[in-house]
XYZ file of C-alpha atoms in Angstrom:
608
model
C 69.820 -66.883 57.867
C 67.532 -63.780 56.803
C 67.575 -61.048 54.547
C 67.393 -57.710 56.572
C 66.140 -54.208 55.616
C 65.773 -51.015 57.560
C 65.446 -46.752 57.533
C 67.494 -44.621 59.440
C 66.987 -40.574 59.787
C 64.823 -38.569 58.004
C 61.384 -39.158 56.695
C 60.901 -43.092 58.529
C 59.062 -44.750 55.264
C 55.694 -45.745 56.873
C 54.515 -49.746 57.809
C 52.825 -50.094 53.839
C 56.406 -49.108 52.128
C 58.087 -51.505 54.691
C 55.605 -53.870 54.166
C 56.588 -53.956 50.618
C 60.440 -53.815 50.864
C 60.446 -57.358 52.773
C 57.572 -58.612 50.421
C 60.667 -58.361 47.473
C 62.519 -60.407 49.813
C 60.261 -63.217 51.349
C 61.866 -66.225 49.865
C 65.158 -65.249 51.281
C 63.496 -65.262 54.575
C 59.529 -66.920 54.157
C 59.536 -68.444 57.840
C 59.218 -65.234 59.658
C 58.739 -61.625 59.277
C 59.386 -58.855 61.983
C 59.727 -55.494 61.726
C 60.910 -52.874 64.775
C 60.970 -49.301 65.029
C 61.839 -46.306 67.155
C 62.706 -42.440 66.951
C 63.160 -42.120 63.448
C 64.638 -45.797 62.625
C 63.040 -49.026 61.725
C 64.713 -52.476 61.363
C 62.975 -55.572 59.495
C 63.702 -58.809 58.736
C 62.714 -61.914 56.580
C 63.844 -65.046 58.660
C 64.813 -68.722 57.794
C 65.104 -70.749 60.402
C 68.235 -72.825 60.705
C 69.420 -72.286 64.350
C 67.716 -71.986 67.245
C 64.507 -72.388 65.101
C 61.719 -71.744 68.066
C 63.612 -69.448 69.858
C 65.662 -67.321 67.582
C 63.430 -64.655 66.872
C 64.871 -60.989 65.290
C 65.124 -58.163 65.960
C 67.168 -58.955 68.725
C 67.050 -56.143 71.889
C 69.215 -54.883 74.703
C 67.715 -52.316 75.786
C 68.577 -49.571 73.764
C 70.281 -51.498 71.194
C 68.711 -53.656 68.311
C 69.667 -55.041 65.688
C 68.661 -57.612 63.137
C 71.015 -60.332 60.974
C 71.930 -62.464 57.881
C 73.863 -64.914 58.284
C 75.533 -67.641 60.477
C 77.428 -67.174 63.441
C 79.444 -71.315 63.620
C 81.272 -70.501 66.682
C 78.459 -68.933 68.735
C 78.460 -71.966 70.870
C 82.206 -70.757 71.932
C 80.763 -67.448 72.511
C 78.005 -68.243 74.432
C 79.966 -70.143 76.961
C 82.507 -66.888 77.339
C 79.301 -64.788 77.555
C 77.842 -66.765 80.316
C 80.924 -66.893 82.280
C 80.058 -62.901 82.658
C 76.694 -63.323 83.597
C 74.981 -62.781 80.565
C 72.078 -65.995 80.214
C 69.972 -66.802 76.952
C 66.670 -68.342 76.178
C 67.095 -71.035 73.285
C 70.092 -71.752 71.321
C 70.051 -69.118 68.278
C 73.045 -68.275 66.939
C 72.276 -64.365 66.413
C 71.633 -64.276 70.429
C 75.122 -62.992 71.029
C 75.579 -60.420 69.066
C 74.464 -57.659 70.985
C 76.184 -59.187 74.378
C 79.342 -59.260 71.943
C 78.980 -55.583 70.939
C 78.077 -54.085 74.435
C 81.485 -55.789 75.652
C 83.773 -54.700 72.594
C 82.032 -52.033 70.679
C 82.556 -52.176 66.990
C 85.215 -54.277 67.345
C 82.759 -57.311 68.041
C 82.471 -58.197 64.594
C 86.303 -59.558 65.197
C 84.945 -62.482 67.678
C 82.731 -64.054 65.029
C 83.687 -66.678 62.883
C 80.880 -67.004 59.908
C 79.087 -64.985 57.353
C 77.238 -62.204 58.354
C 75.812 -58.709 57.508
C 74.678 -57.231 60.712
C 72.226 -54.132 61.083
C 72.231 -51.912 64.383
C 70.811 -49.204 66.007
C 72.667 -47.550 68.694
C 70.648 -45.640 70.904
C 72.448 -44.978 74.433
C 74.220 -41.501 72.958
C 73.730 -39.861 70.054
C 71.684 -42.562 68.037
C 73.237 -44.172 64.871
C 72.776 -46.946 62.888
C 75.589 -49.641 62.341
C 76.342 -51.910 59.604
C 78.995 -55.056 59.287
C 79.970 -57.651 56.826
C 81.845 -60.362 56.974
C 85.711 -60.383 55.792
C 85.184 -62.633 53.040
C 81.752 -60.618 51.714
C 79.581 -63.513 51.576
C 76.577 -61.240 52.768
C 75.526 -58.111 50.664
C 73.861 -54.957 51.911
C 72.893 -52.513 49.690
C 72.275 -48.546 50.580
C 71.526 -45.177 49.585
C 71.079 -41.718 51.224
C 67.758 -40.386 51.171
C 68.098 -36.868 49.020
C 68.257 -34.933 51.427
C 71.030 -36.478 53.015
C 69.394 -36.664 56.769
C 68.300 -40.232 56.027
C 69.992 -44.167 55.112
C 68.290 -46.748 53.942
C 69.513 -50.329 53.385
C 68.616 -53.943 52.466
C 70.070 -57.256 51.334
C 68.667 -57.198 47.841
C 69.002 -54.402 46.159
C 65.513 -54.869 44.382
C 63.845 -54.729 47.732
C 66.003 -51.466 48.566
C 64.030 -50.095 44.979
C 60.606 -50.374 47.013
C 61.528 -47.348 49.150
C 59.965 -44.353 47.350
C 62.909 -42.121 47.362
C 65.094 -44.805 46.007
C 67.726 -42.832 43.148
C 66.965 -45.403 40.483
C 69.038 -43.249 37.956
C 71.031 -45.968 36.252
C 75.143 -45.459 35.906
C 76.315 -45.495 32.566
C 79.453 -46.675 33.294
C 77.674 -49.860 34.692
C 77.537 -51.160 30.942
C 81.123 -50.860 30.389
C 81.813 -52.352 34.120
C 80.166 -55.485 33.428
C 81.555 -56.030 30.201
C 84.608 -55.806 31.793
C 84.522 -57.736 34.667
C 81.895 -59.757 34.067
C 79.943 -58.169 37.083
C 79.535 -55.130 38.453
C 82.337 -54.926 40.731
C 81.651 -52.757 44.013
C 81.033 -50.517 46.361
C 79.877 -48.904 43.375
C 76.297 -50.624 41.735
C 74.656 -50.223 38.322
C 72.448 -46.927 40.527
C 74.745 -43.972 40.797
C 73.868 -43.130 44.386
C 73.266 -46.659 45.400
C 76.526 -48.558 47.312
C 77.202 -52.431 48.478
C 79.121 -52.456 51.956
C 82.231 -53.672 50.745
C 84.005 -57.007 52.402
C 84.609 -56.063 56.109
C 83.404 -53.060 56.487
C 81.745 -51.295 59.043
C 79.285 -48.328 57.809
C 78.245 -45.901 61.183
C 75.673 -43.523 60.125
C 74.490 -40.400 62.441
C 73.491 -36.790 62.479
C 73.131 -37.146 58.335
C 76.608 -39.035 58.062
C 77.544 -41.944 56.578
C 81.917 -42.974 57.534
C 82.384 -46.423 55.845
C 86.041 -48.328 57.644
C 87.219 -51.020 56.285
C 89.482 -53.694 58.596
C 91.902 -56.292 56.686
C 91.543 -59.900 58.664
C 93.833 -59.873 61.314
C 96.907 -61.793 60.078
C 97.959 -65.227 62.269
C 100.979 -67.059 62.973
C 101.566 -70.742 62.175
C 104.532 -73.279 64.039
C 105.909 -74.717 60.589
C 108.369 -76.902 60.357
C 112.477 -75.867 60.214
C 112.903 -74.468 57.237
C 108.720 -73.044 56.786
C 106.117 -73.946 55.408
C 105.931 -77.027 53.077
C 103.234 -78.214 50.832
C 102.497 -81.366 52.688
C 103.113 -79.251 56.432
C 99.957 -76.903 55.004
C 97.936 -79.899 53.600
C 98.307 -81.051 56.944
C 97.035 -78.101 58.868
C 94.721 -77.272 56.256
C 92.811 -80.654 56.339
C 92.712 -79.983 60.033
C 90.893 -76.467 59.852
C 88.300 -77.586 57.095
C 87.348 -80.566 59.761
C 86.700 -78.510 62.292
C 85.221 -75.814 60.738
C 82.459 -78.827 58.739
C 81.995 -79.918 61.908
C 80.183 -76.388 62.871
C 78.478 -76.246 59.488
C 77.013 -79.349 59.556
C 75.658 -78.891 63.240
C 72.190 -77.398 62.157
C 68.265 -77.794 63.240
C 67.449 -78.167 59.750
C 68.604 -81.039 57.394
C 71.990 -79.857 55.497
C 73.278 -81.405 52.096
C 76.407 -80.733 50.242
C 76.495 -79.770 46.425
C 79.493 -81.980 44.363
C 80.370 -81.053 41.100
C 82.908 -83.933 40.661
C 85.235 -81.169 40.947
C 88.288 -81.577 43.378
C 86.832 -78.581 45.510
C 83.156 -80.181 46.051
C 84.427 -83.337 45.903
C 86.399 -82.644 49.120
C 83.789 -81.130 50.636
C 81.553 -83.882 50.105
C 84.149 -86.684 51.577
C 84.663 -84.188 54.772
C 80.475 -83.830 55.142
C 80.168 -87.553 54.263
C 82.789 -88.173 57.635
C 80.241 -86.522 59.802
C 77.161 -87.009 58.508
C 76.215 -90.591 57.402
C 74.094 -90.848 54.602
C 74.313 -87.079 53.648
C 72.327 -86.195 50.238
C 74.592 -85.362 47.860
C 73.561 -83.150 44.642
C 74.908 -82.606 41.023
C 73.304 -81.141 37.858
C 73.875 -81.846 34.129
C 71.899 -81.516 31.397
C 69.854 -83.944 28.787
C 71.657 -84.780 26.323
C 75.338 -84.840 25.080
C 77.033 -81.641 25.889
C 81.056 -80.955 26.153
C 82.530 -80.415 29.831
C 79.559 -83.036 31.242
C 81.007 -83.826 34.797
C 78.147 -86.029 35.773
C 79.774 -89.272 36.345
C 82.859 -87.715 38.420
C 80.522 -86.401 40.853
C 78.825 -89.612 41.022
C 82.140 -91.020 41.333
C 82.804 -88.933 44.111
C 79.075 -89.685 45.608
C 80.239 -93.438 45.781
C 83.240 -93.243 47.237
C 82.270 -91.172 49.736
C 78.642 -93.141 50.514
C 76.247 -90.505 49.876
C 72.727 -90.276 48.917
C 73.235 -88.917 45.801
C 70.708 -86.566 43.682
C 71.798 -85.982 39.940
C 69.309 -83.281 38.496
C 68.875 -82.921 34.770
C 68.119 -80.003 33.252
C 66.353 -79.875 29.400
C 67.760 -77.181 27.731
C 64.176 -76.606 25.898
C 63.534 -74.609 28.830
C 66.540 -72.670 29.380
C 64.933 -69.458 27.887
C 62.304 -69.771 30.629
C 64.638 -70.456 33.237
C 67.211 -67.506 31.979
C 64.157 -65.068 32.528
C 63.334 -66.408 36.282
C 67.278 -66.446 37.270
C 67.866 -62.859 36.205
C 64.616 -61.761 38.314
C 66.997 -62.784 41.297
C 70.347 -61.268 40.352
C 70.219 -57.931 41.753
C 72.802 -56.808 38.952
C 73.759 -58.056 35.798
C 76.469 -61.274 36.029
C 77.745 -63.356 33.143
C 78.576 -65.991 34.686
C 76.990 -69.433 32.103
C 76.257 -71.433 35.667
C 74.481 -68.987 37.479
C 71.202 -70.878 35.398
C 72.939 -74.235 37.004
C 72.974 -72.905 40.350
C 69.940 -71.340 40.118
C 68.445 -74.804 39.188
C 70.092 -76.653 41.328
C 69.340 -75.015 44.392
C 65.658 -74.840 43.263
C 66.192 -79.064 43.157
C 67.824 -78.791 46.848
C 64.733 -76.775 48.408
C 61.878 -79.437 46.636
C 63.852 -82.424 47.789
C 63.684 -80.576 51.397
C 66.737 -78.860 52.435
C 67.349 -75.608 53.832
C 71.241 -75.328 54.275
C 73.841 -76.643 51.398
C 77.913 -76.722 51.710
C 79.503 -75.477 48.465
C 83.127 -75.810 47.921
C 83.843 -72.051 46.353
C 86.750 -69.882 47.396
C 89.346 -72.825 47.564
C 90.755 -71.772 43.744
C 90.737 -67.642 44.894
C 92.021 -68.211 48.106
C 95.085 -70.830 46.992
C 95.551 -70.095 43.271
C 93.181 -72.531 41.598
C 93.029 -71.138 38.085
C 95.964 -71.450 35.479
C 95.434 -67.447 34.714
C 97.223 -66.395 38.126
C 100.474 -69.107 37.075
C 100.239 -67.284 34.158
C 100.117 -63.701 34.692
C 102.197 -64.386 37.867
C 104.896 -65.770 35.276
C 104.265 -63.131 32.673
C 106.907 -60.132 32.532
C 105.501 -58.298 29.315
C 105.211 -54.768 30.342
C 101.698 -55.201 29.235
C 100.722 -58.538 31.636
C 98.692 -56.481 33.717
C 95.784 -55.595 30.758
C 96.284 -59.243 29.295
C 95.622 -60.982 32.997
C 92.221 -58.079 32.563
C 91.597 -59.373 29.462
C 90.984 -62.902 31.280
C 88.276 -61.682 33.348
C 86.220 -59.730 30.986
C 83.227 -60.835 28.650
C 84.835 -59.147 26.097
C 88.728 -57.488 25.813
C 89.071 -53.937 24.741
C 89.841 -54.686 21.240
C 86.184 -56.511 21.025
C 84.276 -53.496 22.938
C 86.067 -50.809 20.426
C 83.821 -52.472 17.799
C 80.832 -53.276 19.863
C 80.363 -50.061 21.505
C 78.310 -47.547 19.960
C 79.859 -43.948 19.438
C 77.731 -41.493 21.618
C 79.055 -44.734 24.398
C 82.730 -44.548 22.791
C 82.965 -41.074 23.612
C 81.212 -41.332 27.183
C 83.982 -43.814 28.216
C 86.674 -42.012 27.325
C 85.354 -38.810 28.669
C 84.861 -40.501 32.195
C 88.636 -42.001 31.987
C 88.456 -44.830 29.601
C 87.367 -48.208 29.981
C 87.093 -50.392 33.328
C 89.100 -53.179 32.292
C 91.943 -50.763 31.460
C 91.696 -48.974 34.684
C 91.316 -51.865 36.505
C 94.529 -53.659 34.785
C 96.194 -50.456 35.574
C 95.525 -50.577 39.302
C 96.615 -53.694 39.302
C 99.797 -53.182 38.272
C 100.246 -50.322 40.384
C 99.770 -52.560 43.303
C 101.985 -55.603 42.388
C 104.808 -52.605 41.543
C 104.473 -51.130 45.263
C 105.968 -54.434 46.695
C 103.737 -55.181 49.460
C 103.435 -58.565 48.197
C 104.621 -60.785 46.321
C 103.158 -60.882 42.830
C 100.726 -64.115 42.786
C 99.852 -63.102 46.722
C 99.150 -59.614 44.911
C 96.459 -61.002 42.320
C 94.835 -63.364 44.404
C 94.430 -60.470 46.902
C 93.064 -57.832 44.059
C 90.539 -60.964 43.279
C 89.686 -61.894 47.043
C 88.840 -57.705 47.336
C 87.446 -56.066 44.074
C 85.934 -59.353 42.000
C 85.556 -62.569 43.948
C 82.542 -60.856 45.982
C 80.591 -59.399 43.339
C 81.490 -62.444 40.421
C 80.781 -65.081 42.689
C 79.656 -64.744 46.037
C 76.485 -62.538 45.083
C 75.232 -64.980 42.478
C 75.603 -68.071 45.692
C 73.960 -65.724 48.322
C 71.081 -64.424 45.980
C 70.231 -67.627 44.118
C 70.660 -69.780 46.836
C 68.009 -67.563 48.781
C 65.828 -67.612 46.165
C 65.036 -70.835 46.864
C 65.371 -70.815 50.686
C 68.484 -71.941 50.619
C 71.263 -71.155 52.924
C 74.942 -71.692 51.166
C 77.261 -72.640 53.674
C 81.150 -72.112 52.043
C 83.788 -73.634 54.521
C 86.862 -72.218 52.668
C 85.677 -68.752 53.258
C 85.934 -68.966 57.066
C 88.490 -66.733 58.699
C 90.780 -69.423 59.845
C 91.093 -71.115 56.214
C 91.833 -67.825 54.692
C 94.450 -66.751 57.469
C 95.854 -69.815 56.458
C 95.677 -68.866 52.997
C 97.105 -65.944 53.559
C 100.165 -66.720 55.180
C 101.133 -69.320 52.790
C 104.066 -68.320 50.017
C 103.604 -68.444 46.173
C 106.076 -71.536 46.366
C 103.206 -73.499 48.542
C 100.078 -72.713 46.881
C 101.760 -73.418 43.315
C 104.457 -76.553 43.546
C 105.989 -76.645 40.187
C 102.744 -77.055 37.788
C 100.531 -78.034 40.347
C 97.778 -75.243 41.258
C 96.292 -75.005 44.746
C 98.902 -77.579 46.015
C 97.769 -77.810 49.551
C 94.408 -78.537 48.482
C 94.847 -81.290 46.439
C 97.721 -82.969 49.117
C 94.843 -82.548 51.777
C 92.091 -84.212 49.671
C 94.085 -86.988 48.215
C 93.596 -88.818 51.839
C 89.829 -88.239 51.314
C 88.603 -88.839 47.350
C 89.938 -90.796 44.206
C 92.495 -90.076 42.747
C 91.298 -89.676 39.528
C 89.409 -86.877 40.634
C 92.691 -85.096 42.601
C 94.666 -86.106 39.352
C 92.448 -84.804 36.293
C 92.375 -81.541 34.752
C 90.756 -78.634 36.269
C 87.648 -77.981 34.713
C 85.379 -75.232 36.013
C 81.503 -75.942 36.714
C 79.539 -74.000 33.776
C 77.218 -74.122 31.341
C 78.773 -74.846 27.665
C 77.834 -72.364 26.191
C 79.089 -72.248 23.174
C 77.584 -75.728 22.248
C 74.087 -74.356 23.359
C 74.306 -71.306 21.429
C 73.775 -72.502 17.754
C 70.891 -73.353 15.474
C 68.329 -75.534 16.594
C 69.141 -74.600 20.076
C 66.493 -72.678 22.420
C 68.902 -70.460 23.606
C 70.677 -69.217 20.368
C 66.751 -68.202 19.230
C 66.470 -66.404 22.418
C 69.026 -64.504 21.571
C 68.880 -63.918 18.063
C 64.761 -62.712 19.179
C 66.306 -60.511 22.086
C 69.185 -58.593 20.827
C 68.664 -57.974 16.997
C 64.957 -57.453 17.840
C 63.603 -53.181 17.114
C 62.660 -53.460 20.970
C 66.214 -54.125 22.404
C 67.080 -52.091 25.495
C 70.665 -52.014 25.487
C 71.488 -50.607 21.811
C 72.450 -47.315 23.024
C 75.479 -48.772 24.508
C 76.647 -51.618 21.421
C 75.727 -51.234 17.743
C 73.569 -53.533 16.275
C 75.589 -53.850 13.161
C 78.058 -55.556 15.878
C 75.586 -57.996 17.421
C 74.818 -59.041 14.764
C 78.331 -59.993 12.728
C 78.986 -62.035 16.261
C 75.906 -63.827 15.691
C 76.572 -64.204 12.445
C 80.136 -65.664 13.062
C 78.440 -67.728 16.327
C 76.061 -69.410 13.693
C 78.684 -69.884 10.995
C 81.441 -71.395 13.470
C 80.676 -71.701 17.014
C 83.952 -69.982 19.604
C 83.998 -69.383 22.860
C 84.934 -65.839 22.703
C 81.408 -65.004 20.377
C 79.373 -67.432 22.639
C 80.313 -65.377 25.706
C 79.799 -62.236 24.311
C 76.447 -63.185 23.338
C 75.353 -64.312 26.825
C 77.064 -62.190 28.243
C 74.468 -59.118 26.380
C 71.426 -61.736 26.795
C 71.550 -61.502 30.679
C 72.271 -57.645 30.434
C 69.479 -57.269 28.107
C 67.222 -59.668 30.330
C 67.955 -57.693 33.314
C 66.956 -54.619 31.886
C 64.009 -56.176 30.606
C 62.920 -57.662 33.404
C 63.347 -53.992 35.666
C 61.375 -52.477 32.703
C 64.666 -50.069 32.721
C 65.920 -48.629 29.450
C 68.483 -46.368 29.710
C 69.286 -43.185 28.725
C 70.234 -42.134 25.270
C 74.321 -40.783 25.127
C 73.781 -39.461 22.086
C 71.487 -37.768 19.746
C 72.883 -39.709 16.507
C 70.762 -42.620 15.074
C 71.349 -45.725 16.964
C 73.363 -48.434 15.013
């Protein structure tokens, strides 16, 4: 696990300006730092150690090809035996060793052969020099990237506030970026809250030479299961589903660090934890919760889980005294804004993982995207309303477009509709488009759209980035490619039985946790909130001193006037739908604040 960075073409930044891009980076990668460079290229790279620790040293060289790497590669041992068998030998036991053996074999198709997370930097040198980059299908590993302006150069990094230290980095903020975020509670990519500035989108390849940049992107080749007469079944995928999650926790957990698993009391973690727990006696097991009494408190099911399962379980508390302190260090680490309430949990709690001495943590994320976890696919999936597409939209907004009508200031009003109209719209729109061309079934359709366009930038960034923050690696065993080819070739009537969500997932766990835990509502891991924004609270005076203060950086884009009715109604009667909104601005105004960025006036009318 690392975070990578590197120049290709044009003016090659010099060792000082390199120097400072992986300094932005180091606790992603505080164990090692290298940096390698040749006619007009450099690669660098942060590295912590998890495999291979003494040996697996970056960047890695073949001659004229070198390349550098984030991630985990769980079936390298696989690979390295088919790599011997033709000759090739290796020093140590890293997993990045054979990636460059990999690509010299198969060319770009290489990336194919690994099973993992991964975003993979590589110069080509043997004809006309180019530079390479990969991610992994699921997107579990960002890279960030620009052209230089004069187009004869590429520049690139994990985090896109390291990418900022190059001197030529376009730092012009998009103003659309406002309305995207608002409306899909990130900033959905390849597009980032920089104009010029991209994210290599989920399996991707980028090839760069000669002043060109040709991004491909490759779906995840599809596989074929033996069912039973008759197809697939819910118990028949439980079945083989239980079967790939062992195997695939059995590579996860086979590390030269100490690994731990994170359990929510969910019926994701909790699963996790039971399968870790199998293989690994006495694993640590750690929740977080907060002092005091707060709704959705899911303490004692993950310690309920902990117990059955026989871990050594960690329960962090959290005061929420110091959640305005905490807010500010979080948003220092999300490269873009993201609304999600537990980002401060997982920042936290991944802070309490690295002091307690572990470098590697399995999470149980993906298992509700990949087989219909939340009650708002049933229900759009269900819904025939001509309109279903901008109501399912609605769902995974801060704000629907009723709300942002009044919140939005004018000069912003008229920007947005200039430009095409708002993104929730657009996106709702697409949507639809998409479920009416009939390549898929409907619910196969949305989970799809969520896997591709939201699921990466939502979720997946704020694991990678916080995680790393604290020297954490964040291992995810549902996203590996033979759980989601699974998932993939699974019908609507299998993931959803009757009213039960994510059926094979709770048949395959009921062999391995309480039932009370496979049997109980779903209730998602977050912060509530709405109970911790309200008077007396440190976080509703945060927000009340941060948003209706003269210095605010955002009022260009919503009217004050608005803000401040919300918190108005927020204080008066506490909802869910003001409480969000109101975070929701906090961590955009945090993150501006914390970048020193204000942007750009749209209009020359007095602001709200």
């Amino acid at each position: 696990m690392c975070r990578v960075y590197g120049s290709f073409g044009g003016d090659l930044a010099d060792p000082g300006v390199l120097g400072a891009v992986a300094a932005a980076m180091y606790p992603g990668g505080p164990d090692e730092q290298t940096l390698r460079g040749g006619g007009g290229w450099a690669l660098g790279t942060n590295r912590l150690a998890i495999q291979g620790v003494d040996s697996g040293h970056q960047p890695f060289v073949r001659g004229p090809l070198c390349c550098v790497f984030n991630g985990e590669i769980y079936n390298h041992r696989q690979l390295r035996a088919e790599l011997a068998a033709r000759r090739y030998t290796f020093d140590g036991d890293c997993d990045g060793d054979v990636l460059l053996p990999l690509y010299e074999l198969y060319g770009d198709a290489f990336t194919s052969r690994l099973e993992g997370m991964f975003a993979i930097a590589l110069v080509d040198e043997r004809a006309e020099p180019a530079l390479k980059l990969f991610t992994d299908h699921a997107g579990m590993k960002s890279l960030y990237y620009y052209l230089s302006p004069d187009g004869r150069g590429l520049r690139f990094a994990s985090e896109l506030r390291a990418l900022s230290r190059f001197p030529d980095f376009p730092d012009e903020l998009d103003p659309l970026a406002v309305d995207r975020y608002l409306g899909g509670k990130a900033v959905w990519g390849p597009g980032t809250v920089h104009t010029r500035v991209r994210t290599l989108e989920p399996g991707s390849a980028l090839r760069f030479a000669d002043g060109r940049a040709v991004v491909t992107r490759t779906p995840l080749e599809p596989a074929e299961f033996d069912w039973p007469d008759g197809g697939p079944t819910v118990g028949a995928a439980a079945e083989l589903l239980d079967e790939l999650l062992r195997t695939e926790m059995g590579r996860m957990v086979d590390a030269d660090v100490p690994v731990c698993v994170i359990t929510s009391g969910g019926l994701d973690s909790s699963y996790t934890t039971a399968l870790a727990a199998h293989l690994v006696p006495d694993v640590a097991s750690f929740n977080i919760a907060y002092r005091g009494d707060w709704p959705a408190d899911e303490r004692h099911h993950a310690a309920e889980a902990a117990r059955h399962c026989g871990t050594a379980h960690h329960q962090v508390l959290l005061d929420p005294a110091g959640f305005p302190e905490l807010v500010e260090r979080f948003v220092r680490h999300l490269d873009q804004p993201n609304n999600a309430p537990h980002s401060l949990s997982t920042f936290a709690l991944f802070e309490a993982v690295h002091q307690a001495g572990f470098k590697v943590a399995l999470t149980g994320d993906g298992a509700d995207e990949l087989f219909a976890g939340y009650a708002r696919f049933v229900k759009a999936d269900r819904d025939d309303a001509a309109t279903w597409h901008r109501t399912y939209q609605g769902t995974m907004a801060a704000a629907d477009t009723a709300a942002l009508d009044r919140l939005y200031t004018p000069g912003y009003l008229a920007h947005l509709k200039a430009a095409g109209g708002y993104f929730g719209d657009r996106s709702g729109d697409e949507l639809d488009r998409r479920v009416r061309s009939g390549e898929r079934g409907k619910l196969e359709t949305l989970l799809r759209y969520d896997q591709d366009e939201r699921f990466p930038y939502y979720i997946l960034r704020r694991v990678d980035h916080l995680s790393m923050a604290h020297s954490v690696e964040a291992r995810i065993p549902f996203l590996q490619p033979s759980v989601m080819r699974l998932a993939h070739a699974l019908p609507a009537h299998v993931k959803v039985a009757g009213d039960t969500v994510k059926a094979p997932v709770a048949e395959a766990a009921r062999r391995w946790v309480p039932r009370s835990i496979v049997e109980r509502p779903k209730q998602p891991f977050t912060l509530p909130v709405t109970a911790m924004i309200r008077p007396g609270e440190a976080l509703y005076d945060m927000i009340g001193d941060l948003l209706l203060g003269p210095g605010a950086r955002c009022r260009d884009y919503v009217r004050q006037d608005t803000v401040r009715d919300v918190f108005r109604t927020q204080t008066e009667s506490p909802a869910a739908h003001a409480a969000e909104l109101l975070w929701s601005l906090l961590i955009l105004e945090t993150w501006l604040s914390a970048r020193s960025l204000t942007p750009a006036p749209l209009t020359e009318g007095p602001a709200r």
